[in-house]
mmCIF file of C-alpha atoms in Angstrom:
data_model
loop_
_atom_site.group_PDB
_atom_site.id
_atom_site.type_symbol
_atom_site.label_atom_id
_atom_site.label_comp_id
_atom_site.label_asym_id
_atom_site.label_seq_id
_atom_site.Cartn_x
_atom_site.Cartn_y
_atom_site.Cartn_z
ATOM 1 C CA THR A 1 -59.493 45.159 -20.558
ATOM 2 C CA GLN A 2 -60.384 48.835 -20.573
ATOM 3 C CA LEU A 3 -61.352 49.717 -24.101
ATOM 4 C CA LEU A 4 -60.554 53.058 -25.652
ATOM 5 C CA GLU A 5 -62.522 53.951 -28.759
ATOM 6 C CA GLN A 6 -61.306 56.636 -31.111
ATOM 7 C CA SER A 7 -63.388 58.457 -33.662
ATOM 8 C CA PRO A 8 -63.295 59.039 -36.484
ATOM 9 C CA GLN A 9 -61.015 56.285 -37.756
ATOM 10 C CA PHE A 10 -59.988 58.393 -40.748
ATOM 11 C CA LEU A 11 -60.076 62.117 -41.399
ATOM 12 C CA SER A 12 -59.068 63.899 -44.593
ATOM 13 C CA ILE A 13 -59.119 67.691 -44.641
ATOM 14 C CA GLN A 14 -57.685 70.648 -46.521
ATOM 15 C CA GLU A 15 -54.894 72.783 -45.170
ATOM 16 C CA GLY A 16 -56.264 75.550 -42.946
ATOM 17 C CA GLU A 17 -59.312 73.635 -41.749
ATOM 18 C CA ASN A 18 -59.919 72.591 -38.150
ATOM 19 C CA LEU A 19 -60.378 69.047 -36.905
ATOM 20 C CA THR A 20 -61.271 67.210 -33.721
ATOM 21 C CA VAL A 21 -60.429 63.638 -32.744
ATOM 22 C CA TYR A 22 -62.258 61.906 -29.911
ATOM 23 C CA CYS A 23 -61.172 59.209 -27.480
ATOM 24 C CA ASN A 24 -63.846 57.586 -25.325
ATOM 25 C CA SER A 25 -64.018 54.873 -22.714
ATOM 26 C CA SER A 26 -66.437 53.479 -20.162
ATOM 27 C CA SER A 27 -63.542 53.200 -17.715
ATOM 28 C CA VAL A 28 -61.763 55.820 -15.659
ATOM 29 C CA PHE A 29 -58.073 56.493 -16.208
ATOM 30 C CA SER A 30 -55.490 58.107 -13.970
ATOM 31 C CA SER A 31 -54.086 59.952 -16.965
ATOM 32 C CA LEU A 32 -54.424 59.991 -20.702
ATOM 33 C CA GLN A 33 -51.770 60.473 -23.333
ATOM 34 C CA TRP A 34 -51.854 61.425 -26.989
ATOM 35 C CA TYR A 35 -49.230 60.137 -29.409
ATOM 36 C CA ARG A 36 -48.599 60.860 -33.082
ATOM 37 C CA GLN A 37 -47.137 58.243 -35.364
ATOM 38 C CA GLU A 38 -45.686 58.865 -38.802
ATOM 39 C CA PRO A 39 -45.210 56.146 -41.443
ATOM 40 C CA GLY A 40 -42.312 53.807 -40.682
ATOM 41 C CA GLU A 41 -41.761 55.223 -37.220
ATOM 42 C CA GLY A 42 -42.852 54.570 -33.673
ATOM 43 C CA PRO A 43 -45.387 56.748 -31.848
ATOM 44 C CA VAL A 44 -44.129 59.933 -30.230
ATOM 45 C CA LEU A 45 -45.763 61.454 -27.177
ATOM 46 C CA LEU A 46 -47.538 64.776 -27.727
ATOM 47 C CA VAL A 47 -49.079 65.395 -24.314
ATOM 48 C CA THR A 48 -50.209 63.839 -21.047
ATOM 49 C CA VAL A 49 -53.365 65.076 -19.320
ATOM 50 C CA VAL A 50 -53.800 64.176 -15.687
ATOM 51 C CA THR A 51 -56.584 66.214 -14.083
ATOM 52 C CA GLY A 52 -60.277 65.851 -14.941
ATOM 53 C CA GLY A 53 -61.349 68.859 -17.009
ATOM 54 C CA GLU A 54 -57.754 69.747 -17.836
ATOM 55 C CA VAL A 55 -57.045 71.598 -21.066
ATOM 56 C CA LYS A 56 -53.558 71.743 -22.538
ATOM 57 C CA LYS A 57 -52.460 73.703 -25.569
ATOM 58 C CA LEU A 58 -49.434 73.029 -27.723
ATOM 59 C CA LYS A 59 -49.309 75.663 -30.429
ATOM 60 C CA ARG A 60 -52.252 74.786 -32.710
ATOM 61 C CA LEU A 61 -53.144 71.589 -30.809
ATOM 62 C CA THR A 62 -55.600 71.649 -27.900
ATOM 63 C CA PHE A 63 -56.093 68.615 -25.687
ATOM 64 C CA GLN A 64 -58.903 68.164 -23.204
ATOM 65 C CA PHE A 65 -59.447 65.511 -20.521
ATOM 66 C CA GLY A 66 -63.073 64.907 -19.621
ATOM 67 C CA ASP A 67 -64.347 65.827 -16.164
ATOM 68 C CA ALA A 68 -65.040 62.161 -15.408
ATOM 69 C CA ARG A 69 -61.590 61.105 -16.696
ATOM 70 C CA LYS A 70 -63.174 58.724 -19.196
ATOM 71 C CA ASP A 71 -62.723 60.653 -22.406
ATOM 72 C CA SER A 72 -60.471 63.090 -24.177
ATOM 73 C CA SER A 73 -60.335 65.142 -27.334
ATOM 74 C CA LEU A 74 -57.664 66.563 -29.576
ATOM 75 C CA HIS A 75 -58.449 69.676 -31.592
ATOM 76 C CA ILE A 76 -56.165 71.007 -34.298
ATOM 77 C CA THR A 77 -56.665 74.564 -35.488
ATOM 78 C CA ALA A 78 -55.675 75.568 -39.010
ATOM 79 C CA ALA A 79 -54.259 72.163 -39.872
ATOM 80 C CA GLN A 80 -51.061 71.946 -41.899
ATOM 81 C CA PRO A 81 -49.698 69.086 -44.027
ATOM 82 C CA GLY A 82 -47.142 68.444 -41.293
ATOM 83 C CA ASP A 83 -50.010 67.426 -39.002
ATOM 84 C CA THR A 84 -50.592 64.349 -41.140
ATOM 85 C CA GLY A 85 -50.182 61.158 -39.147
ATOM 86 C CA LEU A 86 -51.824 58.506 -37.012
ATOM 87 C CA TYR A 87 -53.041 59.936 -33.714
ATOM 88 C CA LEU A 88 -53.280 57.499 -30.824
ATOM 89 C CA CYS A 89 -54.756 58.027 -27.391
ATOM 90 C CA ALA A 90 -53.560 55.900 -24.488
ATOM 91 C CA GLY A 91 -55.041 55.594 -21.025
ATOM 92 C CA ALA A 92 -53.168 54.729 -17.849
ATOM 93 C CA PRO A 93 -55.260 52.519 -15.549
ATOM 94 C CA TYR A 94 -55.539 53.093 -11.816
ATOM 95 C CA ALA A 95 -54.665 49.567 -10.728
ATOM 96 C CA THR A 96 -51.295 49.468 -8.981
ATOM 97 C CA ASP A 97 -50.362 46.206 -10.689
ATOM 98 C CA SER A 98 -51.011 47.802 -14.072
ATOM 99 C CA TRP A 99 -48.420 50.562 -13.893
ATOM 100 C CA GLY A 100 -47.114 51.387 -17.327
ATOM 101 C CA LYS A 101 -49.601 49.081 -19.044
ATOM 102 C CA LEU A 102 -51.168 51.730 -21.217
ATOM 103 C CA GLN A 103 -54.392 50.932 -23.026
ATOM 104 C CA PHE A 104 -54.188 52.275 -26.582
ATOM 105 C CA GLY A 105 -57.023 53.299 -28.822
ATOM 106 C CA SER A 106 -57.106 52.018 -32.400
ATOM 107 C CA GLY A 107 -56.010 55.365 -33.773
ATOM 108 C CA THR A 108 -57.249 58.105 -36.082
ATOM 109 C CA GLN A 109 -55.487 58.558 -39.396
ATOM 110 C CA VAL A 110 -55.364 62.261 -40.265
ATOM 111 C CA VAL A 111 -54.459 63.424 -43.752
ATOM 112 C CA VAL A 112 -54.020 67.142 -44.429
ATOM 113 C CA THR A 113 -53.703 68.061 -48.079
ATOM 114 C CA PRO A 114 -52.231 71.349 -49.314
ATOM 115 C CA ASP B 1 -26.250 56.166 -30.565
ATOM 116 C CA ALA B 2 -28.563 57.215 -27.758
ATOM 117 C CA GLY B 3 -32.166 56.108 -27.793
ATOM 118 C CA ILE B 4 -34.032 52.914 -28.462
ATOM 119 C CA THR B 5 -33.229 50.695 -31.403
ATOM 120 C CA GLN B 6 -34.813 47.598 -32.885
ATOM 121 C CA SER B 7 -33.407 44.961 -35.172
ATOM 122 C CA PRO B 8 -34.037 43.762 -37.715
ATOM 123 C CA ARG B 9 -36.257 46.452 -39.239
ATOM 124 C CA TYR B 10 -37.749 43.956 -41.682
ATOM 125 C CA LYS B 11 -38.000 40.186 -41.434
ATOM 126 C CA ILE B 12 -39.608 37.527 -43.595
ATOM 127 C CA THR B 13 -39.840 34.041 -42.177
ATOM 128 C CA GLU B 14 -41.794 30.841 -42.642
ATOM 129 C CA THR B 15 -44.433 29.216 -40.504
ATOM 130 C CA GLY B 16 -42.917 27.142 -37.706
ATOM 131 C CA ARG B 17 -39.563 28.902 -37.579
ATOM 132 C CA GLN B 18 -38.218 30.582 -34.468
ATOM 133 C CA VAL B 19 -37.656 34.309 -34.757
ATOM 134 C CA THR B 20 -36.085 36.732 -32.295
ATOM 135 C CA LEU B 21 -36.635 40.464 -32.440
ATOM 136 C CA MET B 22 -34.093 42.601 -30.629
ATOM 137 C CA CYS B 23 -34.610 45.783 -28.644
ATOM 138 C CA HIS B 24 -31.885 47.920 -27.083
ATOM 139 C CA GLN B 25 -32.185 51.176 -25.124
ATOM 140 C CA THR B 26 -29.427 53.453 -23.872
ATOM 141 C CA TRP B 27 -31.354 55.443 -21.263
ATOM 142 C CA SER B 28 -31.222 52.809 -18.487
ATOM 143 C CA HIS B 29 -35.007 52.969 -18.267
ATOM 144 C CA SER B 30 -36.452 50.450 -15.846
ATOM 145 C CA TYR B 31 -39.543 49.587 -17.851
ATOM 146 C CA MET B 32 -39.603 48.036 -21.290
ATOM 147 C CA PHE B 33 -42.528 46.919 -23.419
ATOM 148 C CA TRP B 34 -43.312 44.939 -26.536
ATOM 149 C CA TYR B 35 -46.370 45.824 -28.640
ATOM 150 C CA ARG B 36 -47.797 44.609 -31.893
ATOM 151 C CA GLN B 37 -49.651 46.946 -34.214
ATOM 152 C CA ASP B 38 -52.287 45.643 -36.584
ATOM 153 C CA LEU B 39 -54.773 47.569 -38.664
ATOM 154 C CA GLY B 40 -57.890 48.278 -36.662
ATOM 155 C CA HIS B 41 -56.376 47.168 -33.358
ATOM 156 C CA GLY B 42 -54.007 49.959 -32.498
ATOM 157 C CA LEU B 43 -51.149 48.909 -30.239
ATOM 158 C CA ARG B 44 -51.595 45.767 -28.161
ATOM 159 C CA LEU B 45 -49.233 44.921 -25.326
ATOM 160 C CA ILE B 46 -47.500 41.552 -25.648
ATOM 161 C CA TYR B 47 -45.123 41.562 -22.662
ATOM 162 C CA TYR B 48 -43.562 44.086 -20.393
ATOM 163 C CA SER B 49 -40.707 44.221 -17.928
ATOM 164 C CA ALA B 50 -40.339 46.334 -14.806
ATOM 165 C CA ALA B 51 -36.618 45.598 -14.375
ATOM 166 C CA ALA B 52 -33.969 43.065 -15.280
ATOM 167 C CA ASP B 53 -35.245 39.540 -14.645
ATOM 168 C CA ILE B 54 -38.817 40.771 -14.046
ATOM 169 C CA THR B 55 -41.292 40.225 -16.865
ATOM 170 C CA ASP B 56 -45.057 39.883 -17.094
ATOM 171 C CA LYS B 57 -47.687 39.119 -19.680
ATOM 172 C CA GLY B 58 -49.672 41.751 -21.463
ATOM 173 C CA GLU B 59 -52.865 41.508 -23.455
ATOM 174 C CA VAL B 60 -51.697 39.102 -26.202
ATOM 175 C CA PRO B 61 -48.759 36.985 -24.905
ATOM 176 C CA ASP B 62 -49.561 33.595 -26.487
ATOM 177 C CA GLY B 63 -46.838 32.346 -28.824
ATOM 178 C CA TYR B 64 -44.233 34.809 -27.553
ATOM 179 C CA VAL B 65 -41.384 34.559 -25.055
ATOM 180 C CA VAL B 66 -39.295 37.363 -23.556
ATOM 181 C CA SER B 67 -36.236 37.641 -21.391
ATOM 182 C CA ARG B 68 -34.405 40.506 -19.765
ATOM 183 C CA SER B 69 -31.014 39.576 -18.401
ATOM 184 C CA LYS B 70 -29.689 43.122 -18.823
ATOM 185 C CA THR B 71 -31.523 46.413 -18.253
ATOM 186 C CA GLU B 72 -30.795 47.680 -21.760
ATOM 187 C CA ASN B 73 -31.962 44.652 -23.759
ATOM 188 C CA PHE B 74 -35.403 43.119 -24.116
ATOM 189 C CA PRO B 75 -35.572 40.479 -26.872
ATOM 190 C CA LEU B 76 -38.872 39.036 -28.066
ATOM 191 C CA THR B 77 -38.927 35.475 -29.422
ATOM 192 C CA LEU B 78 -41.599 33.837 -31.508
ATOM 193 C CA GLU B 79 -41.005 30.180 -30.704
ATOM 194 C CA SER B 80 -42.879 28.794 -33.716
ATOM 195 C CA ALA B 81 -44.058 31.575 -35.974
ATOM 196 C CA THR B 82 -47.605 31.541 -37.326
ATOM 197 C CA ARG B 83 -49.192 33.653 -40.053
ATOM 198 C CA SER B 84 -51.332 35.418 -37.461
ATOM 199 C CA GLN B 85 -48.112 36.833 -36.017
ATOM 200 C CA THR B 86 -47.497 38.853 -39.173
ATOM 201 C CA SER B 87 -47.483 42.379 -37.795
ATOM 202 C CA VAL B 88 -45.413 45.422 -36.974
ATOM 203 C CA TYR B 89 -43.706 45.052 -33.605
ATOM 204 C CA PHE B 90 -42.721 48.003 -31.454
ATOM 205 C CA CYS B 91 -40.481 48.060 -28.441
ATOM 206 C CA ALA B 92 -40.785 50.891 -25.924
ATOM 207 C CA SER B 93 -39.107 51.970 -22.723
ATOM 208 C CA SER B 94 -40.072 54.190 -19.824
ATOM 209 C CA ASP B 95 -38.671 55.546 -16.615
ATOM 210 C CA LEU B 96 -40.826 56.384 -13.601
ATOM 211 C CA THR B 97 -43.177 58.584 -15.634
ATOM 212 C CA ASP B 98 -45.965 57.358 -17.887
ATOM 213 C CA GLU B 99 -44.286 58.523 -21.084
ATOM 214 C CA GLN B 100 -43.139 55.680 -23.280
ATOM 215 C CA PHE B 101 -40.407 56.065 -25.865
ATOM 216 C CA PHE B 102 -40.853 53.846 -28.885
ATOM 217 C CA GLY B 103 -38.389 52.257 -31.232
ATOM 218 C CA PRO B 104 -38.800 52.447 -35.035
ATOM 219 C CA GLY B 105 -40.512 49.065 -35.253
ATOM 220 C CA THR B 106 -39.879 45.699 -36.915
ATOM 221 C CA ARG B 107 -42.109 44.653 -39.786
ATOM 222 C CA LEU B 108 -42.468 40.871 -39.609
ATOM 223 C CA THR B 109 -44.031 38.760 -42.338
ATOM 224 C CA VAL B 110 -44.715 35.074 -41.714
ATOM 225 C CA LEU B 111 -45.310 33.098 -44.906
#
């Protein structure tokens, strides 16, 4: 099992502040995804990063895939209450018999208060 | 309605009973997945299916059975429920990309 560790587990900040969530592994992944989950709902995909060193921006969210394809980060600029949720990273393994079998991190609960 | 649905949304059962959780998707996605979500463990894969009549075990398959006779349905059965199977269960589907689309979840309590 390829373990993905997320840190911190919980993050509480004020509206307008910045935050960064980390996702680390000792294993290499072919791609890495970030999902956001709101209470009572299933996770929803935010982004997929595929290339080592890749940086993707979605409005105030910036995602980075490590050069070695073992880690990733999610940075939110000027957080808003609507950013509140559980953020999950998920790695796609290289093994051909593991297609689709994403390895999920344990999640980071983000709370943004007005 | 289009999308992926799960039923029931909430279920309370007793130890030893058989329980079946339903999952239905309207996209004709080839791949379907069952996960359980527990505090501190994130999402753990129970079973997955690459196509109708093709299923395989995930990380935590013990105590669960799946079937997939039709592309759109992927039921998960707990043959004899145990308290350790109290969890939130998510079904997901995917086409030939890595993106998985999740259902709203079923909260199962085993007393």
